[in-house]
């Protein structure tokens, strides 16, 4: 197989970055050169928080009919955690393609949407002020049904 891109681990971001595999295309270009280039690119990549978002009870229809999303949510400058308020804003801007008013009312979710953070009701952890950490699982389930 022939690869045009290689994955280089970035210690400061804690994830892999893609860098052109010029060491595969041009024999005189070293792998070390590609690693240096990836470190330079690293400065321009905003670190994000990896989260798993699950939508159920009909809410998945607002998100391209996909129930589970593995996402990287950008951190605010100077912040090391994302709050549920930030996440809901991110979901409205990046994930919901149509009818965001069916999911949100103002800055929060609509009444009738159950929100679980790591299988715990978000009302027990502070609702919009709940701080999320890396690899948290956030579930949104609509409890309203039409008839």
PDB file of C-alpha atoms in Angstrom, residues 72-127:
ATOM      1  CA  UNK A  72     -14.226  17.156  19.452  1.00  0.00           C
ATOM      2  CA  UNK A  73     -15.596  20.284  21.101  1.00  0.00           C
ATOM      3  CA  UNK A  74     -13.260  23.279  21.002  1.00  0.00           C
ATOM      4  CA  UNK A  75     -12.204  24.682  24.351  1.00  0.00           C
ATOM      5  CA  UNK A  76     -12.526  28.379  25.075  1.00  0.00           C
ATOM      6  CA  UNK A  77      -9.261  30.278  25.430  1.00  0.00           C
ATOM      7  CA  UNK A  78      -7.863  29.774  28.913  1.00  0.00           C
ATOM      8  CA  UNK A  79     -10.385  27.045  29.785  1.00  0.00           C
ATOM      9  CA  UNK A  80      -9.549  23.404  30.404  1.00  0.00           C
ATOM     10  CA  UNK A  81     -13.133  22.100  30.603  1.00  0.00           C
ATOM     11  CA  UNK A  82     -16.351  22.467  28.663  1.00  0.00           C
ATOM     12  CA  UNK A  83     -19.640  23.207  30.422  1.00  0.00           C
ATOM     13  CA  UNK A  84     -23.014  21.894  29.311  1.00  0.00           C
ATOM     14  CA  UNK A  85     -23.873  25.478  28.299  1.00  0.00           C
ATOM     15  CA  UNK A  86     -20.876  25.454  25.916  1.00  0.00           C
ATOM     16  CA  UNK A  87     -21.788  22.007  24.618  1.00  0.00           C
ATOM     17  CA  UNK A  88     -25.390  22.965  23.846  1.00  0.00           C
ATOM     18  CA  UNK A  89     -24.182  26.031  21.954  1.00  0.00           C
ATOM     19  CA  UNK A  90     -21.731  23.817  20.032  1.00  0.00           C
ATOM     20  CA  UNK A  91     -24.466  21.279  19.220  1.00  0.00           C
ATOM     21  CA  UNK A  92     -26.752  24.034  17.915  1.00  0.00           C
ATOM     22  CA  UNK A  93     -23.985  25.435  15.697  1.00  0.00           C
ATOM     23  CA  UNK A  94     -22.356  22.233  14.459  1.00  0.00           C
ATOM     24  CA  UNK A  95     -24.618  19.225  14.780  1.00  0.00           C
ATOM     25  CA  UNK A  96     -28.282  20.153  14.391  1.00  0.00           C
ATOM     26  CA  UNK A  97     -28.929  20.813  10.733  1.00  0.00           C
ATOM     27  CA  UNK A  98     -32.645  21.592  10.868  1.00  0.00           C
ATOM     28  CA  UNK A  99     -35.241  22.773  13.389  1.00  0.00           C
ATOM     29  CA  UNK A 100     -32.979  23.586  16.376  1.00  0.00           C
ATOM     30  CA  UNK A 101     -36.070  24.926  18.172  1.00  0.00           C
ATOM     31  CA  UNK A 102     -37.252  21.302  18.534  1.00  0.00           C
ATOM     32  CA  UNK A 103     -34.177  20.592  20.685  1.00  0.00           C
ATOM     33  CA  UNK A 104     -33.483  23.877  22.452  1.00  0.00           C
ATOM     34  CA  UNK A 105     -35.454  26.707  23.998  1.00  0.00           C
ATOM     35  CA  UNK A 106     -33.229  29.704  24.689  1.00  0.00           C
ATOM     36  CA  UNK A 107     -29.902  28.504  26.101  1.00  0.00           C
ATOM     37  CA  UNK A 108     -31.138  25.165  27.430  1.00  0.00           C
ATOM     38  CA  UNK A 109     -32.905  22.053  26.160  1.00  0.00           C
ATOM     39  CA  UNK A 110     -36.672  22.071  25.710  1.00  0.00           C
ATOM     40  CA  UNK A 111     -38.880  20.703  28.468  1.00  0.00           C
ATOM     41  CA  UNK A 112     -39.350  16.976  27.910  1.00  0.00           C
ATOM     42  CA  UNK A 113     -35.720  16.299  26.959  1.00  0.00           C
ATOM     43  CA  UNK A 114     -33.949  14.071  29.461  1.00  0.00           C
ATOM     44  CA  UNK A 115     -30.211  14.804  29.696  1.00  0.00           C
ATOM     45  CA  UNK A 116     -27.802  12.264  31.169  1.00  0.00           C
ATOM     46  CA  UNK A 117     -24.103  12.887  31.751  1.00  0.00           C
ATOM     47  CA  UNK A 118     -22.340   9.561  32.262  1.00  0.00           C
ATOM     48  CA  UNK A 119     -25.707   7.909  33.064  1.00  0.00           C
ATOM     49  CA  UNK A 120     -26.568  10.529  35.719  1.00  0.00           C
ATOM     50  CA  UNK A 121     -29.384  13.057  35.373  1.00  0.00           C
ATOM     51  CA  UNK A 122     -27.815  16.463  34.722  1.00  0.00           C
ATOM     52  CA  UNK A 123     -30.180  18.051  37.260  1.00  0.00           C
ATOM     53  CA  UNK A 124     -28.092  16.372  39.979  1.00  0.00           C
ATOM     54  CA  UNK A 125     -24.842  17.841  38.671  1.00  0.00           C
ATOM     55  CA  UNK A 126     -25.745  21.471  38.015  1.00  0.00           C
ATOM     56  CA  UNK A 127     -27.549  21.460  34.644  1.00  0.00           C
TER      57      UNK A 127
END
